Amino acid sequence: MSTTLVNPATGREFLEVPAATEADADAAIARAHDAFPAWRDVAPGERARLLRAFAAIVGQHNEELARLEVENSGHTIGNARWEAGNVRDVLTYYSAAPERLVGKQIPVPGGVDVTFHEPLGVVGVIVPWNFPMPIAGWGFAPALAAGNTVVLKPAEITPLTAIRIGELALEAGLPPGVFTVVPGKGSVVGQRFVTHPDVHKVVFTGSTEVGKQIMAGCAEQVKHVTLELGGKSANIVFADADVAGAATAAPGAVFDNAGQDCCARSRILVQRSVYDEFVGRLETAVRDWRTMDPSDEQSQMGPMVSAGQQASVQRYLDGVTIAFQGGTPDGDGYWLPATVVESTDAREPVWREEVFGPVVAVMAFEDEDEAIALANDSDYGLSGSIFTHDLGRALRVSRGVQTGNLSVNSHSSVRYWTPFGGYKMSGLGRELGPDAPYAFTEEKNVFIAT
Ligand code: NAD
């Protein structure tokens, strides 16, 4: 079995990669299972050193990994360099964890009580196509740091960077079987991570629909599971904000990675008194947005990842009134322009559903209460932004919006130093931040009678 890879910017096929069978997945899991006891017992300082070596070698191959991502996924070269750098930085950050995975000494009568954080065993990481490198690293780096071995399945259509990172792990000196990349179908390899009794945790990022199946499957074996699912995040702009700054920043917050971003601020809520000013400034910013060959250093947005994704996004645009759009290059490839829709009805699919493409819906609101109610009128709760100069309002709205990651007067959300994850249908559990390695451990309590 194999998968034919297509360059999304040209529509041309460029490589066949083997797709693992269920027997291949079983063999990779068996190797990870066999490698676990020795990896668990590597001294903390030595495991830290190996992870730093892994980070360094990923850093040395930044340009190679970035070029692979441009060709395979259509990411802009600037973004792809950042993504490879993110893998290096996340590995470096968690390389400090083995030496700091401390337990507690708890006061109890009659003895001494201590806790230990022990690794789970084999962890299965299932990655989607939209951010092949960072999402992989957010799973495998803290899992390895906590002493687990990892099997990782990239998305069918974007496996190249993960395969290369798997090779680099071996070059860095990680023992064979500690980190194995298994490219293949979700219904075969991904499903096997769920059903195999020697996989003790599944880290899944992808659609809410598949996430629910994974959770149900993991329930059969009471298996640990983390879900990072979809989003429909709100960017809320109050009249007291820097309206010009908010309008200039809005395109980047939704059109980055061609909108194929679970954190995309794909709903913009603007207070009515500044609505016309905001939309006017947004139009200027969107018309200046550079959608072009992703390998061009000037490119801000490349194509959709596949013909299927292009068609899926296009369906949301058929029949809606488009306010204004950016441009697209001529020629083949899965291109869509940056598109703005003005919404007046919160029941419209383009307002409610995760389009996962370069489409943003804008709506006016009257006051703070209505802004919070509109933002929360969603099945999702992953990310969001608030623009205001009123500190009290910034805090009230931050506490009122039911979402896992908010930024005030900015759009930053996924920072590896801080926890990341969703409310409601956006997921279960948290990744990243200082506590991530603990999510890959069991906490053991030991009481010693004195
Ligand atoms: P998807 O759910 O179809 O696939 C995600 C991964 O799961 C792929 O590797 C796929 O092969 C695998 N998979 C598919 N069926 C499976 C099964 N039955 N068992 C096990 N694994 C299976 O999603 P997608 O189309 O790759 O990605 C787009 C979606 O992912 C969007 O909805 C987006 O919002 C979401 N997403 C969420 C986050 C987040 O952090 N919350 C990040 C990226 C993407």
Short mmCIF file of C-alpha atoms and ligand atoms in Angstrom, two decimals:
data_model
loop_
_atom_site.label_atom_id
_atom_site.label_comp_id
_atom_site.label_asym_id
_atom_site.label_seq_id
_atom_site.Cartn_x
_atom_site.Cartn_y
_atom_site.Cartn_z
CA MET A 1 0.00 0.00 0.00
CA SER A 2 1.18 3.53 -0.73
CA THR A 3 0.00 7.14 -0.83
CA THR A 4 0.63 9.47 -3.77
CA LEU A 5 1.72 12.91 -2.56
CA VAL A 6 0.64 16.02 -4.48
CA ASN A 7 2.20 19.50 -4.35
CA PRO A 8 -0.81 21.67 -3.43
CA ALA A 9 0.63 24.77 -5.11
CA THR A 10 0.84 23.06 -8.51
CA GLY A 11 -1.52 20.09 -8.27
CA ARG A 12 1.33 17.87 -9.49
CA GLU A 13 2.06 14.42 -8.04
CA PHE A 14 5.64 14.19 -6.83
CA LEU A 15 6.19 11.14 -4.61
CA GLU A 16 4.81 7.76 -3.57
CA VAL A 17 5.24 6.93 0.11
CA PRO A 18 4.57 3.52 1.61
CA ALA A 19 1.48 3.28 3.84
CA ALA A 20 1.83 0.95 6.81
CA THR A 21 -0.49 -2.02 7.18
CA GLU A 22 -2.01 -3.15 10.47
CA ALA A 23 0.81 -5.74 10.74
CA ASP A 24 3.37 -2.94 10.27
CA ALA A 25 1.66 -0.91 13.00
CA ASP A 26 1.71 -3.94 15.32
CA ALA A 27 5.42 -4.44 14.64
CA ALA A 28 6.18 -0.76 15.41
CA ILE A 29 4.15 -0.93 18.62
CA ALA A 30 5.99 -4.14 19.61
CA ARG A 31 9.37 -2.42 19.09
CA ALA A 32 8.21 0.57 21.16
CA HIS A 33 6.95 -1.80 23.87
CA ASP A 34 10.31 -3.62 23.91
CA ALA A 35 12.26 -0.34 23.99
CA PHE A 36 10.25 1.05 26.91
CA PRO A 37 11.93 -0.52 29.99
CA ALA A 38 15.42 0.60 28.96
CA TRP A 39 14.22 4.12 28.00
CA ARG A 40 12.33 4.46 31.28
CA ASP A 41 15.52 3.54 33.14
CA VAL A 42 17.84 5.94 31.29
CA ALA A 43 19.19 8.31 33.93
CA PRO A 44 17.33 11.66 33.89
CA GLY A 45 20.43 13.64 32.94
CA GLU A 46 21.21 11.27 30.07
CA ARG A 47 17.63 11.40 28.74
CA ALA A 48 17.86 15.21 28.91
CA ARG A 49 21.13 15.13 26.96
CA LEU A 50 19.62 12.90 24.25
CA LEU A 51 16.62 15.23 23.87
CA ARG A 52 18.92 18.24 23.58
CA ALA A 53 20.89 16.38 20.88
CA PHE A 54 17.58 15.63 19.09
CA ALA A 55 16.65 19.33 19.31
CA ALA A 56 20.04 20.38 17.96
CA ILE A 57 19.86 18.07 14.95
CA VAL A 58 16.33 19.25 14.13
CA GLY A 59 17.67 22.81 14.32
CA GLN A 60 20.51 21.96 11.94
CA HIS A 61 17.97 20.61 9.42
CA ASN A 62 15.55 23.56 9.70
CA GLU A 63 15.80 24.60 6.07
CA GLU A 64 15.49 21.04 4.75
CA LEU A 65 12.40 20.38 6.89
CA ALA A 66 10.87 23.72 5.90
CA ARG A 67 11.35 23.00 2.17
CA LEU A 68 9.74 19.57 2.59
CA GLU A 69 6.70 21.23 4.21
CA VAL A 70 6.37 23.83 1.45
CA GLU A 71 6.30 21.09 -1.18
CA ASN A 72 4.12 18.61 0.72
CA SER A 73 1.66 20.93 2.49
CA GLY A 74 1.80 24.27 0.65
CA HIS A 75 2.87 26.18 3.76
CA THR A 76 4.65 29.47 3.15
CA ILE A 77 8.39 29.17 3.53
CA GLY A 78 8.34 31.69 6.40
CA ASN A 79 5.76 29.67 8.31
CA ALA A 80 7.49 26.37 7.57
CA ARG A 81 10.80 27.64 8.99
CA TRP A 82 8.95 28.75 12.13
CA GLU A 83 7.25 25.31 12.37
CA ALA A 84 10.56 23.40 12.16
CA GLY A 85 12.00 25.84 14.71
CA ASN A 86 9.03 25.13 16.96
CA VAL A 87 9.90 21.40 17.01
CA ARG A 88 13.48 22.30 18.00
CA ASP A 89 12.28 24.70 20.72
CA VAL A 90 9.65 22.33 22.14
CA LEU A 91 12.26 19.54 22.34
CA THR A 92 14.67 21.92 24.07
CA TYR A 93 11.98 23.08 26.51
CA TYR A 94 11.01 19.51 27.49
CA SER A 95 14.63 18.34 27.59
CA ALA A 96 14.66 20.07 31.00
CA ALA A 97 11.78 17.92 32.24
CA PRO A 98 13.50 14.57 32.99
CA GLU A 99 15.62 16.26 35.65
CA ARG A 100 12.65 18.12 37.14
CA LEU A 101 9.87 15.51 37.16
CA VAL A 102 9.48 15.83 40.91
CA GLY A 103 6.87 14.22 43.12
CA LYS A 104 5.60 15.39 46.51
CA GLN A 105 6.30 14.58 50.11
CA ILE A 106 2.91 14.80 51.82
CA PRO A 107 2.51 15.22 55.61
CA VAL A 108 0.66 12.20 57.03
CA PRO A 109 0.42 10.65 60.50
CA GLY A 110 2.51 7.57 61.30
CA GLY A 111 5.00 7.72 58.49
CA VAL A 112 6.35 9.34 55.36
CA ASP A 113 4.33 9.72 52.17
CA VAL A 114 5.88 10.35 48.77
CA THR A 115 4.56 10.43 45.21
CA PHE A 116 6.30 9.37 41.99
CA HIS A 117 5.43 10.24 38.40
CA GLU A 118 5.96 7.08 36.38
CA PRO A 119 5.78 6.89 32.57
CA LEU A 120 2.78 5.16 30.98
CA GLY A 121 4.59 2.99 28.43
CA VAL A 122 3.91 3.34 24.69
CA VAL A 123 2.14 6.56 23.63
CA GLY A 124 0.41 6.80 20.23
CA VAL A 125 0.34 10.28 18.66
CA ILE A 126 -2.09 10.90 15.76
CA VAL A 127 -1.39 14.09 13.79
CA PRO A 128 -3.57 16.00 11.26
CA TRP A 129 -2.36 17.57 8.00
CA ASN A 130 -2.67 21.22 8.95
CA PHE A 131 0.45 21.59 11.13
CA PRO A 132 2.42 18.37 10.59
CA MET A 133 5.54 19.45 12.47
CA PRO A 134 4.40 21.46 15.52
CA ILE A 135 1.47 19.21 16.45
CA ALA A 136 3.75 16.16 16.27
CA GLY A 137 6.30 17.83 18.55
CA TRP A 138 3.70 18.93 21.11
CA GLY A 139 2.88 15.24 21.56
CA PHE A 140 6.18 13.39 21.25
CA ALA A 141 8.52 15.80 23.09
CA PRO A 142 6.85 15.79 26.55
CA ALA A 143 5.95 12.09 26.17
CA LEU A 144 9.59 11.13 25.54
CA ALA A 145 10.81 13.45 28.29
CA ALA A 146 8.56 11.70 30.82
CA GLY A 147 10.12 8.35 29.88
CA ASN A 148 7.56 6.95 27.44
CA THR A 149 8.27 5.51 24.01
CA VAL A 150 6.26 6.95 21.11
CA VAL A 151 4.67 5.71 17.89
CA LEU A 152 3.50 8.59 15.72
CA LYS A 153 1.13 8.56 12.76
CA PRO A 154 1.23 11.60 10.48
CA ALA A 155 -1.76 12.47 8.28
CA GLU A 156 -1.92 10.41 5.07
CA ILE A 157 -1.25 13.35 2.76
CA THR A 158 1.48 15.17 4.77
CA PRO A 159 3.92 12.55 6.15
CA LEU A 160 7.28 13.83 4.87
CA THR A 161 8.49 16.05 7.70
CA ALA A 162 7.47 13.53 10.37
CA ILE A 163 9.32 10.74 8.53
CA ARG A 164 12.45 12.91 8.38
CA ILE A 165 12.16 13.90 12.06
CA GLY A 166 11.95 10.17 12.90
CA GLU A 167 15.27 9.62 11.05
CA LEU A 168 16.84 12.59 12.84
CA ALA A 169 15.88 11.10 16.22
CA LEU A 170 17.99 8.04 15.44
CA GLU A 171 20.88 10.22 14.19
CA ALA A 172 20.70 12.13 17.48
CA GLY A 173 21.25 8.87 19.36
CA LEU A 174 17.76 7.97 20.58
CA PRO A 175 17.71 4.17 20.86
CA PRO A 176 15.78 2.32 18.11
CA GLY A 177 12.11 1.82 19.02
CA VAL A 178 11.96 4.86 21.32
CA PHE A 179 10.41 7.12 18.67
CA THR A 180 8.92 5.54 15.53
CA VAL A 181 6.99 7.27 12.75
CA VAL A 182 4.37 5.02 11.14
CA PRO A 183 2.83 6.65 8.04
CA GLY A 184 -0.51 5.20 6.99
CA LYS A 185 -4.25 5.49 7.05
CA GLY A 186 -6.15 6.71 10.07
CA SER A 187 -8.60 3.85 9.85
CA VAL A 188 -5.70 1.34 9.88
CA VAL A 189 -2.69 2.69 11.81
CA GLY A 190 -4.48 5.33 13.89
CA GLN A 191 -7.23 2.88 14.77
CA ARG A 192 -4.63 0.30 15.82
CA PHE A 193 -3.16 2.78 18.33
CA VAL A 194 -6.64 2.89 19.85
CA THR A 195 -7.27 -0.88 19.91
CA HIS A 196 -3.77 -2.21 20.70
CA PRO A 197 -3.49 -3.13 24.40
CA ASP A 198 0.21 -2.16 24.53
CA VAL A 199 -0.52 1.48 23.64
CA HIS A 200 -1.30 3.19 26.94
CA LYS A 201 -2.25 6.67 25.79
CA VAL A 202 -3.53 8.18 22.55
CA VAL A 203 -2.88 11.84 21.75
CA PHE A 204 -5.22 12.83 18.96
CA THR A 205 -5.44 16.10 17.04
CA GLY A 206 -7.99 16.36 14.26
CA SER A 207 -11.69 16.61 13.61
CA THR A 208 -14.30 16.45 16.35
CA GLU A 209 -16.03 13.60 14.49
CA VAL A 210 -12.97 11.31 14.53
CA GLY A 211 -12.04 12.50 18.04
CA LYS A 212 -15.33 11.17 19.41
CA GLN A 213 -14.64 7.75 17.84
CA ILE A 214 -11.13 7.72 19.34
CA MET A 215 -12.49 8.55 22.78
CA ALA A 216 -15.13 5.82 22.52
CA GLY A 217 -12.47 3.34 21.38
CA CYS A 218 -10.11 4.26 24.21
CA ALA A 219 -12.94 3.72 26.70
CA GLU A 220 -12.88 -0.02 25.85
CA GLN A 221 -9.48 -0.34 27.53
CA VAL A 222 -9.83 2.65 29.88
CA LYS A 223 -6.91 4.14 27.92
CA HIS A 224 -5.64 7.67 28.54
CA VAL A 225 -6.63 10.06 25.78
CA THR A 226 -6.03 13.70 24.90
CA LEU A 227 -8.16 15.34 22.21
CA GLU A 228 -7.34 18.58 20.39
CA LEU A 229 -10.26 19.15 18.02
CA GLY A 230 -11.84 21.92 15.99
CA GLY A 231 -12.58 25.57 16.70
CA LYS A 232 -14.63 28.58 15.63
CA SER A 233 -12.85 31.25 17.58
CA ALA A 234 -14.08 34.80 18.09
CA ASN A 235 -12.02 37.96 17.65
CA ILE A 236 -13.92 40.58 19.68
CA VAL A 237 -13.17 44.24 18.92
CA PHE A 238 -14.57 46.87 21.31
CA ALA A 239 -15.05 50.51 20.33
CA ASP A 240 -12.46 51.66 22.90
CA ALA A 241 -9.70 49.56 21.24
CA ASP A 242 -7.04 50.54 18.75
CA VAL A 243 -9.46 49.85 15.89
CA ALA A 244 -6.88 50.44 13.16
CA GLY A 245 -4.44 48.05 14.83
CA ALA A 246 -7.15 45.41 15.34
CA ALA A 247 -8.19 45.63 11.67
CA THR A 248 -4.62 45.33 10.45
CA ALA A 249 -3.98 42.29 12.68
CA ALA A 250 -7.25 40.48 11.87
CA PRO A 251 -6.24 38.91 8.50
CA GLY A 252 -3.16 37.22 9.99
CA ALA A 253 -5.31 35.74 12.77
CA VAL A 254 -7.57 33.91 10.34
CA PHE A 255 -5.77 33.59 6.99
CA ASP A 256 -2.46 32.31 8.34
CA ASN A 257 -1.90 28.78 6.99
CA ALA A 258 -4.77 29.56 4.58
CA GLY A 259 -7.22 29.38 7.49
CA GLN A 260 -6.43 25.69 8.02
CA ASP A 261 -5.85 26.38 11.67
CA CYS A 262 -7.93 25.13 14.58
CA CYS A 263 -7.22 28.48 16.34
CA ALA A 264 -8.24 30.64 13.35
CA ARG A 265 -10.22 33.69 14.50
CA SER A 266 -12.87 32.98 11.88
CA ARG A 267 -15.61 35.05 13.57
CA ILE A 268 -14.94 38.77 14.04
CA LEU A 269 -17.31 40.54 16.44
CA VAL A 270 -17.13 44.34 16.19
CA GLN A 271 -18.92 46.87 18.40
CA ARG A 272 -21.50 48.63 16.23
CA SER A 273 -20.23 52.19 16.76
CA VAL A 274 -16.89 51.30 15.07
CA TYR A 275 -18.19 48.58 12.73
CA ASP A 276 -18.00 50.61 9.50
CA GLU A 277 -14.57 51.98 10.32
CA PHE A 278 -13.29 48.47 11.16
CA VAL A 279 -14.70 46.85 8.03
CA GLY A 280 -13.28 49.63 5.84
CA ARG A 281 -9.81 49.14 7.30
CA LEU A 282 -10.15 45.34 7.10
CA GLU A 283 -10.92 45.63 3.39
CA THR A 284 -7.66 47.50 2.80
CA ALA A 285 -5.73 44.87 4.77
CA VAL A 286 -7.39 41.94 2.96
CA ARG A 287 -6.81 43.41 -0.49
CA ASP A 288 -3.11 43.79 0.43
CA TRP A 289 -2.90 40.19 1.72
CA ARG A 290 -0.33 38.32 -0.43
CA THR A 291 -1.63 34.90 -1.56
CA MET A 292 1.11 33.51 -3.75
CA ASP A 293 3.61 30.72 -4.42
CA PRO A 294 4.41 29.51 -0.89
CA SER A 295 8.11 29.15 -1.71
CA ASP A 296 8.30 32.92 -2.43
CA GLU A 297 9.77 34.76 0.58
CA GLN A 298 7.02 37.41 0.24
CA SER A 299 4.15 34.92 0.40
CA GLN A 300 1.69 35.34 3.30
CA MET A 301 -0.67 32.56 2.21
CA GLY A 302 -0.34 29.47 0.06
CA PRO A 303 -2.93 27.08 -1.36
CA MET A 304 -5.39 24.73 0.36
CA VAL A 305 -3.69 21.45 1.26
CA SER A 306 -5.74 19.37 -1.22
CA ALA A 307 -8.42 19.45 -3.90
CA GLY A 308 -10.80 17.96 -1.34
CA GLN A 309 -10.19 20.73 1.17
CA GLN A 310 -10.53 23.38 -1.55
CA ALA A 311 -13.94 21.93 -2.54
CA SER A 312 -15.05 21.67 1.07
CA VAL A 313 -14.30 25.38 1.71
CA GLN A 314 -15.80 26.45 -1.62
CA ARG A 315 -19.13 24.87 -0.59
CA TYR A 316 -19.39 27.45 2.24
CA LEU A 317 -18.98 30.27 -0.26
CA ASP A 318 -21.57 29.05 -2.74
CA GLY A 319 -24.73 31.02 -2.08
CA VAL A 320 -23.37 33.52 0.47
CA THR A 321 -22.81 37.21 -0.31
CA ILE A 322 -19.09 37.94 -0.30
CA ALA A 323 -18.18 41.41 1.02
CA PHE A 324 -14.65 41.46 -0.41
CA GLN A 325 -11.73 39.17 -1.26
CA GLY A 326 -7.99 39.17 -1.83
CA GLY A 327 -6.37 37.73 -4.93
CA THR A 328 -4.99 34.34 -6.03
CA PRO A 329 -2.22 33.43 -8.47
CA ASP A 330 -3.06 32.13 -11.95
CA GLY A 331 -2.41 28.53 -12.85
CA ASP A 332 -2.91 25.14 -11.27
CA GLY A 333 -2.98 24.31 -7.58
CA TYR A 334 -5.67 24.41 -4.91
CA TRP A 335 -6.03 28.17 -4.50
CA LEU A 336 -8.72 30.16 -2.74
CA PRO A 337 -8.68 33.90 -2.03
CA ALA A 338 -8.83 35.46 1.43
CA THR A 339 -12.57 36.07 1.78
CA VAL A 340 -14.72 38.23 4.06
CA VAL A 341 -18.45 37.69 4.60
CA GLU A 342 -20.67 40.06 6.60
CA SER A 343 -23.07 38.04 8.79
CA THR A 344 -26.30 39.14 10.40
CA ASP A 345 -27.66 35.70 11.30
CA ALA A 346 -25.79 33.54 13.84
CA ARG A 347 -27.50 30.44 12.37
CA GLU A 348 -25.65 30.69 9.04
CA PRO A 349 -23.20 27.79 8.46
CA VAL A 350 -20.38 30.20 7.59
CA TRP A 351 -20.83 31.79 11.04
CA ARG A 352 -21.32 28.55 13.00
CA GLU A 353 -19.23 25.84 11.36
CA GLU A 354 -15.50 25.38 11.20
CA VAL A 355 -14.79 26.25 7.55
CA PHE A 356 -11.06 25.45 7.88
CA GLY A 357 -10.14 27.75 5.00
CA PRO A 358 -9.46 31.46 4.31
CA VAL A 359 -12.96 32.67 5.11
CA VAL A 360 -13.94 35.04 7.92
CA ALA A 361 -17.42 36.19 8.95
CA VAL A 362 -17.89 39.62 10.56
CA MET A 363 -20.85 40.63 12.75
CA ALA A 364 -21.79 43.73 14.76
CA PHE A 365 -22.68 43.68 18.49
CA GLU A 366 -24.08 46.34 20.83
CA ASP A 367 -22.50 45.81 24.24
CA GLU A 368 -20.25 43.59 26.35
CA ASP A 369 -22.99 41.15 27.33
CA GLU A 370 -23.99 40.59 23.73
CA ALA A 371 -20.36 40.11 22.68
CA ILE A 372 -19.86 37.37 25.31
CA ALA A 373 -23.17 35.71 24.42
CA LEU A 374 -22.34 35.67 20.69
CA ALA A 375 -18.83 34.36 21.31
CA ASN A 376 -20.21 31.56 23.50
CA ASP A 377 -22.97 30.64 21.05
CA SER A 378 -20.78 27.92 19.55
CA ASP A 379 -20.17 24.20 20.02
CA TYR A 380 -16.47 24.99 20.12
CA GLY A 381 -14.20 26.80 22.59
CA LEU A 382 -10.56 26.64 21.58
CA SER A 383 -9.15 30.12 21.17
CA GLY A 384 -10.08 33.79 20.83
CA SER A 385 -8.97 37.41 21.06
CA ILE A 386 -10.22 40.56 22.78
CA PHE A 387 -9.29 44.08 21.68
CA THR A 388 -9.97 46.79 24.28
CA HIS A 389 -8.02 49.40 26.24
CA ASP A 390 -10.22 48.88 29.31
CA LEU A 391 -8.35 46.50 31.63
CA GLY A 392 -11.44 45.62 33.66
CA ARG A 393 -13.36 44.75 30.50
CA ALA A 394 -10.44 42.69 29.19
CA LEU A 395 -10.53 40.58 32.35
CA ARG A 396 -14.35 40.33 32.55
CA VAL A 397 -14.60 39.19 28.93
CA SER A 398 -11.62 36.83 29.30
CA ARG A 399 -13.41 35.14 32.20
CA GLY A 400 -16.77 35.19 30.39
CA VAL A 401 -15.74 33.58 27.10
CA GLN A 402 -15.78 29.76 27.36
CA THR A 403 -12.57 28.94 25.56
CA GLY A 404 -9.19 27.49 26.45
CA ASN A 405 -6.83 30.15 25.10
CA LEU A 406 -7.44 33.87 24.91
CA SER A 407 -5.20 36.77 24.03
CA VAL A 408 -5.86 40.44 24.75
CA ASN A 409 -4.78 43.06 22.19
CA SER A 410 -2.94 40.34 20.28
CA HIS A 411 -3.59 37.03 18.58
CA SER A 412 -0.95 34.84 20.16
CA SER A 413 -2.32 31.60 21.51
CA VAL A 414 -0.16 28.53 20.99
CA ARG A 415 2.98 29.25 22.97
CA TYR A 416 4.84 26.18 24.12
CA TRP A 417 5.46 27.70 27.57
CA THR A 418 1.71 27.80 28.30
CA PRO A 419 -1.09 25.21 28.39
CA PHE A 420 -3.12 24.72 25.21
CA GLY A 421 -6.46 22.98 24.70
CA GLY A 422 -10.16 23.42 24.31
CA TYR A 423 -13.49 23.74 26.09
CA LYS A 424 -16.66 22.01 24.85
CA MET A 425 -16.33 20.19 21.49
CA SER A 426 -12.82 21.59 21.01
CA GLY A 427 -11.24 18.88 23.08
CA LEU A 428 -10.22 17.21 26.27
CA GLY A 429 -7.03 17.70 28.27
CA ARG A 430 -4.20 20.15 27.75
CA GLU A 431 -0.94 20.05 25.87
CA LEU A 432 2.23 22.14 26.26
CA GLY A 433 3.16 24.34 29.21
CA PRO A 434 5.18 23.29 32.25
CA ASP A 435 2.78 20.49 33.25
CA ALA A 436 2.62 18.60 29.94
CA PRO A 437 5.07 15.83 30.92
CA TYR A 438 2.86 14.95 33.92
CA ALA A 439 0.03 14.16 31.48
CA PHE A 440 2.23 11.30 30.25
CA THR A 441 2.65 9.74 33.68
CA GLU A 442 0.77 7.85 36.35
CA GLU A 443 1.05 9.35 39.81
CA LYS A 444 2.04 6.68 42.31
CA ASN A 445 1.64 7.19 46.06
CA VAL A 446 3.88 5.36 48.54
CA PHE A 447 3.38 5.41 52.31
CA ILE A 448 6.24 4.26 54.53
CA ALA A 449 5.34 3.52 58.16
CA THR A 450 7.85 4.92 60.60
P1 NAD B 1 -9.14 14.01 10.75
O1 NAD B 1 -9.82 13.89 12.04
O2 NAD B 1 -9.78 13.41 9.58
O3 NAD B 1 -7.69 13.32 10.82
C1 NAD B 1 -6.75 13.59 11.82
C2 NAD B 1 -5.83 12.41 11.96
O4 NAD B 1 -6.59 11.30 12.43
C3 NAD B 1 -5.16 11.95 10.67
O5 NAD B 1 -3.86 11.50 10.95
C4 NAD B 1 -6.03 10.78 10.25
O6 NAD B 1 -5.34 9.85 9.46
C5 NAD B 1 -6.40 10.18 11.59
N1 NAD B 1 -7.63 9.38 11.59
C6 NAD B 1 -8.70 9.51 10.75
N2 NAD B 1 -9.62 8.57 11.05
C7 NAD B 1 -9.14 7.87 12.09
C8 NAD B 1 -9.66 6.77 12.84
N3 NAD B 1 -10.84 6.22 12.60
N4 NAD B 1 -8.90 6.30 13.86
C9 NAD B 1 -7.69 6.83 14.14
N5 NAD B 1 -7.15 7.86 13.45
C10 NAD B 1 -7.88 8.38 12.44
O7 NAD B 1 -8.83 15.54 10.60
P2 NAD B 1 -8.00 16.28 9.47
O8 NAD B 1 -8.87 16.39 8.28
O9 NAD B 1 -6.67 15.64 9.29
O10 NAD B 1 -7.70 17.70 10.17
C11 NAD B 1 -8.59 18.76 10.15
C12 NAD B 1 -9.37 18.85 11.45
O11 NAD B 1 -8.51 18.78 12.59
C13 NAD B 1 -10.11 20.15 11.61
O12 NAD B 1 -11.40 19.93 12.06
C14 NAD B 1 -9.31 20.91 12.68
O13 NAD B 1 -9.98 21.84 13.42
C15 NAD B 1 -8.79 19.85 13.52
N6 NAD B 1 -7.55 20.28 14.16
C16 NAD B 1 -7.56 20.58 15.49
C17 NAD B 1 -6.39 21.02 16.11
C18 NAD B 1 -6.33 21.35 17.57
O14 NAD B 1 -5.25 21.52 18.11
N7 NAD B 1 -7.41 21.43 18.28
C19 NAD B 1 -5.24 21.13 15.37
C20 NAD B 1 -5.27 20.83 14.05
C21 NAD B 1 -6.44 20.39 13.46
#
